[in-house]
Each structure stands twice: as C-alpha cells, then as structure tokens.
Coordinates of C-alpha atoms and ligand atoms in Angstrom, one line a residue:
X1 CA 22.5 -32.6 11.8
X2 CA 23.5 -29.0 12.5
X3 CA 20.7 -26.8 13.7
X4 CA 21.6 -24.4 10.9
X5 CA 19.9 -24.7 7.6
X6 CA 23.3 -24.5 5.9
X7 CA 25.6 -26.3 8.3
X8 CA 26.8 -29.2 6.1
X9 CA 29.8 -27.6 4.5
X10 CA 31.1 -26.0 7.7
X11 CA 33.4 -27.6 10.2
X12 CA 33.9 -24.5 12.4
X13 CA 31.2 -23.0 14.6
X14 CA 30.0 -19.5 13.9
X15 CA 31.6 -16.9 16.2
X16 CA 29.2 -15.6 18.8
X17 CA 29.4 -12.0 17.7
X18 CA 28.7 -13.1 14.1
X19 CA 25.8 -15.2 15.2
X20 CA 24.3 -12.2 16.8
X21 CA 25.0 -9.9 13.9
X22 CA 23.5 -12.3 11.4
X23 CA 20.3 -13.1 13.4
X24 CA 17.2 -11.5 12.1
X25 CA 14.7 -13.4 14.2
X26 CA 14.3 -10.6 16.7
X27 CA 12.6 -8.5 14.0
X28 CA 11.5 -10.9 11.3
X29 CA 9.5 -13.0 13.9
X30 CA 6.6 -10.7 13.3
X31 CA 6.2 -12.3 9.9
X32 CA 5.6 -15.7 11.4
X33 CA 2.0 -15.9 10.2
X34 CA 2.9 -14.9 6.7
X35 CA 5.9 -17.2 6.6
X36 CA 3.7 -20.2 7.4
X37 CA 0.9 -19.0 5.1
X38 CA 3.5 -19.0 2.2
X39 CA 4.8 -22.4 3.3
X40 CA 1.3 -23.8 3.3
X41 CA 0.8 -22.6 -0.3
X42 CA 4.2 -24.0 -1.4
X43 CA 3.6 -27.4 0.3
X44 CA 0.2 -27.8 -1.2
X45 CA 1.6 -26.9 -4.7
X46 CA 4.4 -29.5 -4.2
X47 CA 1.7 -32.1 -3.5
X48 CA -0.4 -31.1 -6.5
X49 CA 2.5 -31.2 -8.9
X50 CA 3.8 -34.5 -7.6
X51 CA 7.1 -33.1 -6.4
X52 CA 6.0 -34.5 -3.0
X53 CA 3.5 -37.3 -2.5
X54 CA 0.1 -36.2 -1.5
X55 CA 0.6 -37.9 1.9
X56 CA 3.9 -36.0 2.4
X57 CA 2.3 -32.7 1.4
X58 CA -0.8 -33.4 3.5
X59 CA 1.2 -34.1 6.6
X60 CA 3.4 -31.0 6.2
X61 CA 0.3 -28.9 5.6
X62 CA -1.5 -30.4 8.6
X63 CA 1.4 -29.8 11.0
X64 CA 2.1 -26.3 9.7
X65 CA -1.5 -25.4 10.5
X66 CA -1.0 -26.8 14.0
X67 CA 2.1 -24.6 14.4
X68 CA 0.4 -21.5 13.1
X69 CA -2.5 -22.0 15.6
X70 CA 0.0 -22.8 18.4
X71 CA 2.0 -19.6 17.7
X72 CA -1.1 -17.5 17.6
X73 CA -2.4 -18.6 20.9
X74 CA 1.1 -18.8 22.5
X75 CA 1.0 -22.6 23.0
X76 CA 4.1 -23.0 20.8
X77 CA 7.2 -20.8 21.0
X78 CA 9.8 -19.9 18.5
X79 CA 13.4 -20.9 19.5
X80 CA 15.0 -17.5 20.2
X81 CA 18.4 -18.9 19.1
X82 CA 17.1 -19.6 15.6
X83 CA 18.8 -17.5 12.8
X84 CA 15.6 -16.2 11.3
X85 CA 11.9 -16.8 11.1
X86 CA 12.3 -19.3 8.3
X87 CA 14.7 -21.5 10.2
X88 CA 12.6 -21.1 13.4
X89 CA 9.4 -22.4 11.7
X90 CA 11.2 -25.2 9.9
X91 CA 12.8 -26.3 13.3
X92 CA 9.3 -26.4 14.8
X93 CA 8.1 -28.5 11.9
X94 CA 11.1 -30.8 12.4
X95 CA 10.3 -31.3 16.0
X96 CA 6.9 -32.6 15.0
X97 CA 7.5 -34.7 11.9
X98 CA 11.2 -35.3 11.8
X99 CA 13.1 -35.6 8.5
X100 CA 9.9 -35.1 6.4
X101 CA 10.1 -31.4 7.4
X102 CA 13.2 -31.1 5.3
X103 CA 11.1 -31.7 2.1
X104 CA 9.2 -28.5 2.5
X105 CA 12.2 -26.5 1.3
X106 CA 12.2 -28.4 -2.1
X107 CA 12.4 -25.9 -4.9
X108 CA 12.6 -22.9 -2.5
X109 CA 15.2 -20.7 -1.0
X110 CA 15.1 -18.3 1.8
X111 CA 15.7 -15.6 -0.8
X112 CA 12.3 -16.0 -2.5
X113 CA 10.8 -17.0 0.9
X114 CA 11.7 -13.9 2.8
X115 CA 10.5 -11.4 0.2
X116 CA 7.3 -13.4 -0.2
X117 CA 6.7 -13.0 3.5
X118 CA 7.5 -9.3 3.4
X119 CA 5.0 -8.8 0.6
X120 CA 2.3 -10.7 2.4
X121 CA 3.1 -8.7 5.6
X122 CA 3.0 -5.4 3.8
X123 CA -0.3 -6.2 2.1
X124 CA -1.8 -6.9 5.5
X125 CA -0.3 -3.7 6.9
X126 CA -1.8 -1.7 4.0
X127 CA -5.2 -3.3 4.5
X128 CA -5.1 -2.1 8.1
X129 CA -3.8 1.3 7.2
X130 CA -6.4 2.2 4.6
X131 CA -9.4 2.3 7.0
X132 CA -7.3 4.4 9.4
X133 CA -6.6 7.0 6.7
X134 CA -10.2 7.0 5.6
X135 CA -11.3 7.5 9.1
X136 CA -9.1 10.6 9.3
X137 CA -10.5 11.9 6.0
X138 CA -14.0 11.6 7.4
X139 CA -13.0 13.5 10.5
X140 CA -11.6 16.4 8.4
X141 CA -14.8 16.3 6.2
X142 CA -17.0 16.4 9.3
X143 CA -15.1 19.3 10.9
X144 CA -15.3 21.1 7.5
X145 CA -19.1 20.6 7.4
X146 CA -19.5 21.8 10.9
X147 CA -17.5 25.0 10.2
X148 CA -19.0 26.3 6.9
X149 CA -19.7 29.8 8.3
X150 CA -16.4 30.3 10.1
X151 CA -14.0 32.8 8.5
X152 CA -10.3 32.4 9.0
X153 CA -7.3 34.6 7.9
X154 CA -5.8 32.8 4.9
X155 CA -2.0 32.9 4.9
X156 CA 0.8 33.0 2.5
X157 CA 4.4 33.3 3.9
X158 CA 2.5 33.0 7.3
X159 CA 1.4 36.6 6.7
X160 CA -2.3 37.4 6.4
X161 CA -3.2 37.1 2.8
X162 CA -6.9 36.8 2.0
X163 CA -9.8 35.7 4.2
X164 CA -11.0 32.1 3.7
X165 CA -13.5 29.7 5.2
X166 CA -12.2 27.4 7.9
X167 CA -14.1 24.6 6.1
X168 CA -12.0 25.3 3.0
X169 CA -8.8 25.1 5.0
X170 CA -9.8 21.8 6.5
X171 CA -10.8 20.4 3.2
X172 CA -7.3 21.1 1.8
X173 CA -6.1 18.3 4.2
X174 CA -9.0 16.1 3.1
X175 CA -7.6 16.1 -0.4
X176 CA -4.0 15.5 0.7
X177 CA -5.2 12.4 2.6
X178 CA -7.4 11.3 -0.3
X179 CA -4.3 11.3 -2.5
X180 CA -2.5 9.3 0.3
X181 CA -5.2 6.8 0.4
X182 CA -5.1 6.3 -3.4
X183 CA -1.3 6.2 -3.3
X184 CA -1.4 3.3 -0.8
X185 CA -3.9 1.5 -3.0
X186 CA -1.4 1.8 -5.9
X187 CA 1.4 0.6 -3.6
X188 CA -0.7 -2.4 -2.7
X189 CA -0.7 -3.4 -6.4
X190 CA 3.1 -3.2 -6.5
X191 CA 3.3 -5.3 -3.4
X192 CA 0.9 -7.9 -4.6
X193 CA 3.1 -9.9 -7.0
X194 CA 4.6 -13.3 -6.2
X195 CA 8.3 -13.9 -5.9
X196 CA 8.1 -17.5 -4.7
X197 CA 9.3 -20.0 -7.3
X198 CA 12.3 -17.8 -8.1
X199 CA 14.2 -20.1 -5.6
X200 CA 17.7 -18.7 -4.8
X201 CA 18.0 -16.7 -7.9
X202 CA 17.8 -18.9 -11.0
X203 CA 14.4 -20.6 -10.8
X204 CA 13.9 -24.3 -10.1
X205 CA 14.3 -27.6 -11.9
X206 CA 11.2 -28.9 -10.2
X207 CA 7.9 -28.5 -12.0
X208 CA 6.7 -25.7 -9.7
X209 CA 3.3 -24.2 -10.4
X210 CA 3.9 -20.6 -9.6
X211 CA 0.5 -19.5 -10.8
X212 CA -1.2 -21.9 -8.4
X213 CA 0.8 -20.5 -5.5
X214 CA 0.0 -16.9 -6.5
X215 CA -3.7 -17.8 -6.6
X216 CA -3.6 -19.5 -3.2
X217 CA -1.9 -16.5 -1.7
X218 CA -4.1 -13.9 -3.4
X219 CA -1.3 -12.4 -5.5
X220 CA -2.3 -10.7 -8.7
X221 CA 0.6 -12.1 -10.7
X222 CA 3.9 -14.0 -10.8
X223 CA 7.1 -11.9 -11.0
X224 CA 8.4 -12.7 -14.5
X225 CA 12.2 -12.7 -13.7
X226 CA 13.7 -14.8 -10.9
X227 CA 16.6 -12.5 -10.4
X228 CA 14.3 -9.5 -10.1
X229 CA 11.9 -11.5 -7.9
X230 CA 14.5 -12.1 -5.1
X231 CA 16.3 -8.7 -5.3
X232 CA 13.5 -6.2 -6.0
X233 CA 12.4 -4.1 -3.0
X234 CA 10.7 -1.3 -5.0
X235 CA 7.4 -2.1 -3.4
X236 CA 9.0 -1.5 0.0
X237 CA 10.4 1.8 -1.2
X238 CA 7.0 2.8 -2.6
X239 CA 5.4 1.9 0.7
X240 CA 7.8 3.9 2.8
X241 CA 7.7 6.8 0.4
X242 CA 3.9 6.9 0.7
X243 CA 4.2 6.7 4.4
X244 CA 6.7 9.5 4.5
X245 CA 4.4 11.7 2.4
X246 CA 1.4 11.0 4.5
X247 CA 3.4 12.0 7.6
X248 CA 4.5 15.2 5.8
X249 CA 0.8 16.0 5.3
X250 CA 0.0 15.2 9.0
X251 CA 3.0 17.3 10.1
X252 CA 1.7 20.4 8.2
X253 CA -1.6 20.5 10.0
X254 CA 0.1 19.6 13.2
X255 CA 2.3 22.6 12.8
X256 CA -0.8 24.8 12.3
X257 CA -2.5 23.4 15.4
X258 CA 0.6 24.1 17.4
X259 CA 0.7 27.7 16.2
X260 CA -3.1 28.1 16.5
X261 CA -3.2 26.8 20.0
X262 CA -0.6 29.3 21.2
X263 CA -1.8 32.3 23.2
X264 CA -0.8 34.6 20.3
X265 CA -3.2 33.0 17.9
X266 CA -5.8 31.5 20.2
X267 CA -7.6 30.1 17.2
X268 CA -8.1 26.6 18.7
X269 CA -8.2 24.8 21.9
X270 CA -7.0 21.2 22.0
X271 CA -9.0 18.7 24.1
X272 CA -7.4 17.7 27.3
X273 CA -7.6 14.1 26.2
X274 CA -4.9 14.8 23.5
X275 CA -2.6 17.1 25.4
X276 CA -0.2 16.8 28.3
X277 CA 1.0 18.9 31.2
X278 CA 4.3 20.1 32.4
X279 CA 6.1 18.6 35.5
X280 CA 7.1 22.1 36.6
X281 CA 4.8 24.7 35.1
X282 CA 1.3 24.0 36.5
X283 CA -0.5 26.1 33.8
X284 CA 0.9 24.2 30.8
X285 CA -1.2 22.3 28.3
X286 CA 1.1 21.0 25.5
X287 CA 0.1 19.9 22.0
X288 CA 2.1 16.7 22.2
X289 CA 0.2 14.7 19.6
X290 CA 0.8 17.4 17.0
X291 CA 4.4 17.7 18.0
X292 CA 4.9 14.0 17.8
X293 CA 3.3 13.9 14.4
X294 CA 5.8 16.6 13.3
X295 CA 8.7 14.8 15.0
X296 CA 7.8 11.3 13.6
X297 CA 7.7 12.7 10.1
X298 CA 11.5 13.0 10.3
X299 CA 11.8 9.4 11.5
X300 CA 9.7 7.9 8.6
X301 CA 11.6 10.1 6.1
X302 CA 14.6 8.5 7.6
X303 CA 13.2 5.0 7.0
X304 CA 12.8 5.9 3.4
X305 CA 16.4 7.2 3.1
X306 CA 17.6 4.1 5.0
X307 CA 15.9 1.8 2.5
X308 CA 17.1 3.7 -0.6
X309 CA 20.6 3.6 0.8
X310 CA 20.5 -0.1 1.3
X311 CA 19.5 -0.7 -2.3
X312 CA 21.9 1.7 -3.9
X313 CA 24.5 -0.1 -6.0
X314 CA 23.4 -3.6 -4.9
X315 CA 24.5 -6.1 -7.5
X316 CA 22.0 -8.8 -8.5
X317 CA 20.6 -10.9 -7.1
X318 CA 20.0 -11.4 -3.3
X319 CA 22.6 -9.9 -0.9
X320 CA 22.5 -10.0 2.8
X321 CA 22.2 -6.2 2.8
X322 CA 18.5 -6.9 2.0
X323 CA 18.0 -8.2 5.5
X324 CA 18.2 -4.5 6.5
X325 CA 15.0 -3.7 4.6
X326 CA 12.6 -5.0 7.2
X327 CA 13.2 -2.7 10.2
X328 CA 12.7 0.4 8.1
X329 CA 9.4 -0.9 6.7
X330 CA 8.2 -2.1 10.1
X331 CA 9.1 1.2 11.7
X332 CA 7.0 3.1 9.1
X333 CA 4.1 0.7 9.6
X334 CA 4.3 0.9 13.4
X335 CA 4.6 4.7 13.4
X336 CA 1.5 5.2 11.3
X337 CA -0.5 2.5 13.2
X338 CA 0.3 4.3 16.4
X339 CA -0.1 7.9 15.2
X340 CA -3.2 7.8 13.0
X341 CA -5.8 7.0 15.7
X342 CA -4.4 9.6 18.1
X343 CA -4.2 12.2 15.4
X344 CA -7.8 11.5 14.3
X345 CA -8.9 12.0 17.9
X346 CA -7.0 15.3 18.1
X347 CA -8.7 16.7 14.9
X348 CA -12.1 15.3 15.9
X349 CA -12.1 17.1 19.3
X350 CA -10.2 20.3 18.6
X351 CA -12.4 23.3 19.5
X352 CA -12.3 26.1 17.0
X353 CA -12.6 29.7 18.2
X354 CA -14.5 31.6 15.4
X355 CA -14.4 34.9 17.3
X356 CA -10.6 34.9 17.5
X357 CA -10.3 33.9 13.9
X358 CA -12.7 36.6 12.8
X359 CA -11.1 39.2 15.1
X360 CA -7.7 38.4 13.5
X361 CA -9.0 39.5 10.1
X362 CA -9.8 43.0 11.4
X363 CA -7.4 45.7 10.4
X364 CA -5.2 43.1 8.6
X365 CA -5.5 44.6 5.1
X366 CA -6.5 41.1 3.8
X367 CA -9.2 42.6 1.6
X368 CA -6.8 44.9 -0.2
X369 CA -7.0 42.6 -3.3
X370 CA -10.8 43.1 -3.3
X371 CA -10.3 46.8 -3.6
X372 CA -7.9 46.3 -6.5
X373 CA -10.4 44.0 -8.2
X374 CA -13.0 46.7 -7.7
X375 CA -10.9 49.2 -9.7
X376 CA -10.3 46.5 -12.4
X377 CA -14.1 46.3 -12.8
X378 CA -14.1 50.0 -13.4
X379 CA -11.8 49.5 -16.3
X380 CA -8.4 50.1 -14.7
X381 CA -5.7 47.5 -15.7
X382 CA -4.8 45.2 -12.7
X383 CA -1.2 46.4 -12.5
X384 CA -2.3 50.0 -12.1
X385 CA -5.1 49.1 -9.7
X386 CA -2.6 47.1 -7.6
X387 CA -0.3 50.2 -7.4
X388 CA -3.2 52.5 -6.4
X389 CA -4.4 50.2 -3.7
X390 CA -0.8 50.0 -2.5
X391 CA -1.0 53.7 -2.0
X392 CA -4.3 53.3 -0.1
X393 CA -2.6 50.8 2.2
X394 CA 0.3 53.1 2.8
X395 CA -2.1 55.9 3.6
X396 CA -3.9 53.7 6.2
X397 CA -0.6 52.6 7.7
X398 CA 0.6 56.2 8.0
X399 CA -2.6 57.0 9.9
X400 CA -2.6 53.9 12.0
X401 CA -5.9 52.4 11.0
X402 CA -7.1 49.4 9.0
X403 CA -8.6 49.3 5.5
X404 CA -12.2 48.9 6.7
X405 CA -12.3 52.3 8.4
X406 CA -10.9 54.5 5.6
X407 CA -13.2 57.4 4.7
X408 CA -14.5 57.4 1.1
X409 CA -12.9 60.9 0.5
X410 CA -9.5 59.5 1.2
X411 CA -10.1 56.7 -1.3
X412 CA -11.3 59.2 -3.9
X413 CA -8.2 61.4 -3.4
X414 CA -6.2 58.4 -4.5
X415 CA -8.5 57.5 -7.4
X416 CA -11.7 59.2 -8.6
X417 CA -12.9 55.7 -9.7
X418 CA -13.8 54.8 -6.1
X419 CA -17.5 55.3 -5.5
X420 CA -19.6 54.7 -2.4
X421 CA -19.9 50.9 -3.2
X422 CA -16.1 50.6 -2.8
X423 CA -16.4 50.4 0.9
X424 CA -18.7 47.3 0.7
X425 CA -15.9 45.2 -0.8
X426 CA -13.7 45.8 2.2
X427 CA -15.7 43.4 4.4
X428 CA -14.3 39.9 4.9
X429 CA -17.7 38.2 4.3
X430 CA -18.0 39.9 1.0
X431 CA -14.4 39.0 0.1
X432 CA -15.0 35.3 0.9
X433 CA -18.4 35.0 -0.8
X434 CA -17.0 36.5 -4.0
X435 CA -14.5 33.6 -4.5
X436 CA -17.0 31.5 -6.4
X437 CA -14.6 29.9 -8.9
X438 CA -14.4 26.1 -8.8
X439 CA -12.2 25.2 -5.9
X440 CA -12.6 28.7 -4.4
X441 CA -13.4 29.7 -0.9
X442 CA -17.0 31.0 -1.3
X443 CA -19.6 28.9 0.6
X444 CA -21.2 27.8 -2.7
X445 CA -17.9 26.6 -4.1
X446 CA -17.0 24.9 -0.8
X447 CA -20.3 23.1 -0.7
X448 CA -19.6 21.9 -4.3
X449 CA -16.2 20.7 -3.1
X450 CA -17.8 18.8 -0.2
X451 CA -20.1 17.0 -2.7
X452 CA -17.1 16.1 -4.8
X453 CA -15.1 15.0 -1.8
X454 CA -18.0 12.7 -0.8
X455 CA -17.9 11.2 -4.3
X456 CA -14.2 10.5 -4.0
X457 CA -14.7 8.8 -0.6
X458 CA -17.4 6.5 -2.0
X459 CA -15.2 5.2 -4.8
Ligands
LIG501 N1 17.1 -13.2 7.1 C1 17.3 -13.1 5.7 C2 16.7 -11.8 5.2 O1 16.1 -11.1 6.0 C3 16.6 -14.2 5.0 C4 17.2 -14.6 3.7 C5 18.5 -15.2 4.0 N2 19.1 -15.7 2.8 C6 20.3 -16.1 2.7 N3 20.8 -16.5 1.6 N4 21.1 -16.0 3.7 O2 17.0 -11.3 4.2

C-alpha cells in the first residue's frame, strides 16, 4: 500500500518539488497532541456507536495513548517525510497495529480533522495566554498604586495639555488590557465548537455521535453545518485580530517608554535586565523590549492580513489554501508567548522619575484651562474666558515667563474678574485634584477607579 493516505488512484509518483510544497508536517506537527486527542474521542465514539467493535475501538485507543506518551517524552518520532500530522500519526498507529489502524479514519476526513486540531490547539493557547495578560494587568495596577502622588504632564498631540496623575496614565493601559482579556475570553467561545463529524464536507453515512465527541473534547457545541464546519476559519481571524489589538496596546506604552527614557524626557529609567548595550557606543542603554513590542506589532497585524487574504473569495468548502491558516495563527501565538513575560518585567521594574515629570510641568502653560474655568465660575461664558486666557498666555510668552509667575495686576489688566485667588488655580496639584469627575485624574477619582479595576479583575 502507498504510504500516502490517498495513493490508490495514482499511478505516477508525486514530483519532489510538489511533495515539498504540499507538506505541512514541518508546522502542523505542533498539533500532534491535539490530533491524537481528537482521534481518541473519535475512536471511542466509533466503538460506542457500534461502527467499530469495542475490541477494535479499545485497541486503537490503547495504542493512540501509547503514541501520545511516546511522542511527549521523545521515545517515538514522527516520520519527517509524512505529508502532514494526520498522516504521520496514522502511520505510527499502522506500525503498531497494522491494517486495523485504517479503521480509525471511518466517517472522518482530514478536512474536519485538521480544523478540529486547530481549534483544540488554539483553545490551549488562549488558556496559556489569559494568565499572561492578567499578570501584566496586575503589574500596571501595582505600578499605579505605587505612584498615586506622582504628577505627570498629560499630552495631546504630544504637546503638554493638562497635568495628570502618573497612576491615571498607567491605569489607562490596565483598561486596554482588561478589554483584551475579555476579548480573548470571547474568542475562546468562538473557538470552542466542534467541526468533527462534518467529514470531507457533506457529513457521514455512519451513525456518528457528534455530541458525544464534543462532550469528550470539551467543546460547547457541535457546528450545525458540515460545509461551514470544514471551511470556517472565523475563530482564527478573531484570535489573530485580538492578538493584533493587544499588540497595538503594548506598542503604545512601548513608544511612551522609548520617549520617556530618552535624555530629553528623562521621565523613566529602564532596568538593566530589560535593556541592551551597543557594540560600538559604550554609554548606550537601549530600550529593546519596548522597541521589539513596537516592531512585533507590525508582524502580528501582518498575520491578520495574511489570514484574511487567504479566506477572501474562497469557495465552499475545504480548499488547500486553508493549509496556510496555521502559520499565521502560530506566529501570533508565539509572538505573544515570547513578548508578554518580557514586557511585564519591563513595566514591573521601570523606575519613574517624579522630579523630572514634575519639573516638566513648570512653565508649560498646562494649567491655562484652569484659569479659563476660573473665569467661567465668575459668570463669563467659556468661549470668552478661553479667549481672555489666550491673551494671558500671549502676554506671558511675550515676556518669556510661565503662567505660574504672572503678577496679579497683569491678569487684572486682561480681565477685572481675576481676583487674588486666581493665582491659586495655576498650581499643577490644584489642577489635578480638581478633576473629580468619574474617570477623572483627581486622586479621589483615581482611587475609585482602582477599586473598580480590582472588581473587574476578580470577575
Ligand atoms: N494539511 C492539510 C491542512 O493543513 C490537512 C487537510 C488536508 N485535506 C485535504 N483534503 N488534502 O489543511
């Protein structure tokens, strides 16, 4: 018998180049455990439904378990010349039990097999990923809690806008990650549906019990349409999209750390354990983890576009194009698995420099809005107040000093509504502590936010 699962109708050997092109074993071998797990459930079900005798099913199950163990502790090896993981596992089974191995594929096709494997694989990957995201959320939370009294220039357009608490800034990333975590939990639900039993595309004439297989494999439900079951990769798109978005969030704080650790900002110092040096310039300490987070973001966005492009215009049902789904998904999984622990370490150990942050708020006009709000409280419409304070800013700029050192008389020359207490609202502490609205940057609001964040984490 040909070593190929489909050799019967062929009289000519596959061309070597085609053999190589067609082979997916180099990348789908990582689904070996999932492939066997799915085969175990299928074989048991075939025994229960009487499609195979209980002796046949029992024997197949027993030997599959031996193969699973053997692969895991490297006592058994996959034949590197096999076409894919499915052929490779079946060949191992044939080595052990001969022709009986051929009964395992009853009522099954590689089309429903491969996507079942991929779903099982992705479910495991998500289960590994979720704690890594949660760990990073806790790091942001902890750094926020430690830095509740530190004031930072808040930016819009990367120009000083209004002063904020560093804790508030860090918590913004907590919420991005919290959405990511919930998004991956949603994706897990899309992943956790059973394709097996769809066979090649049309279903099977054997009395397969798909619900039983779903139960065994821990799937929430059985995919209701066999064509959809073998051709749907939405779950893989959803996963890769969630991964790309997570990376986008990571790249944003990465960019800030890169800026903040430059001499111009000096807001942070990254730990030596997460930085690298230069082979030529002895003084350098480079923020590589942050830069790689920023760089890998492009790579995972590419994985998503790759997957979407594979799916575009694909006619039903299975097409070999779908073999191209796996590397994109695996790359996204691997990238996150490698990046998240390093990134968490970087955030956990970054040293903030409150003096530099504080100093950056001096003379930066970031309390100009406070002064406008002051006039509003005196009954002046905001538009007019905005215009008047614009004149105050112009006046200071012309004299080469900041807002905080403006003499009261100069203020009063611009508007008689300015009283002695106007000067008090020019301080950054006052500005920060006045933003008491829900979600605002005042300490009281930030502490409320921390309580809420904790509740989210616990559910
Ligand atoms: N290696 C294939 C894949 O990754 C498995 C399914 C092959 N099915 C087929 N009809 N040739 O998609």
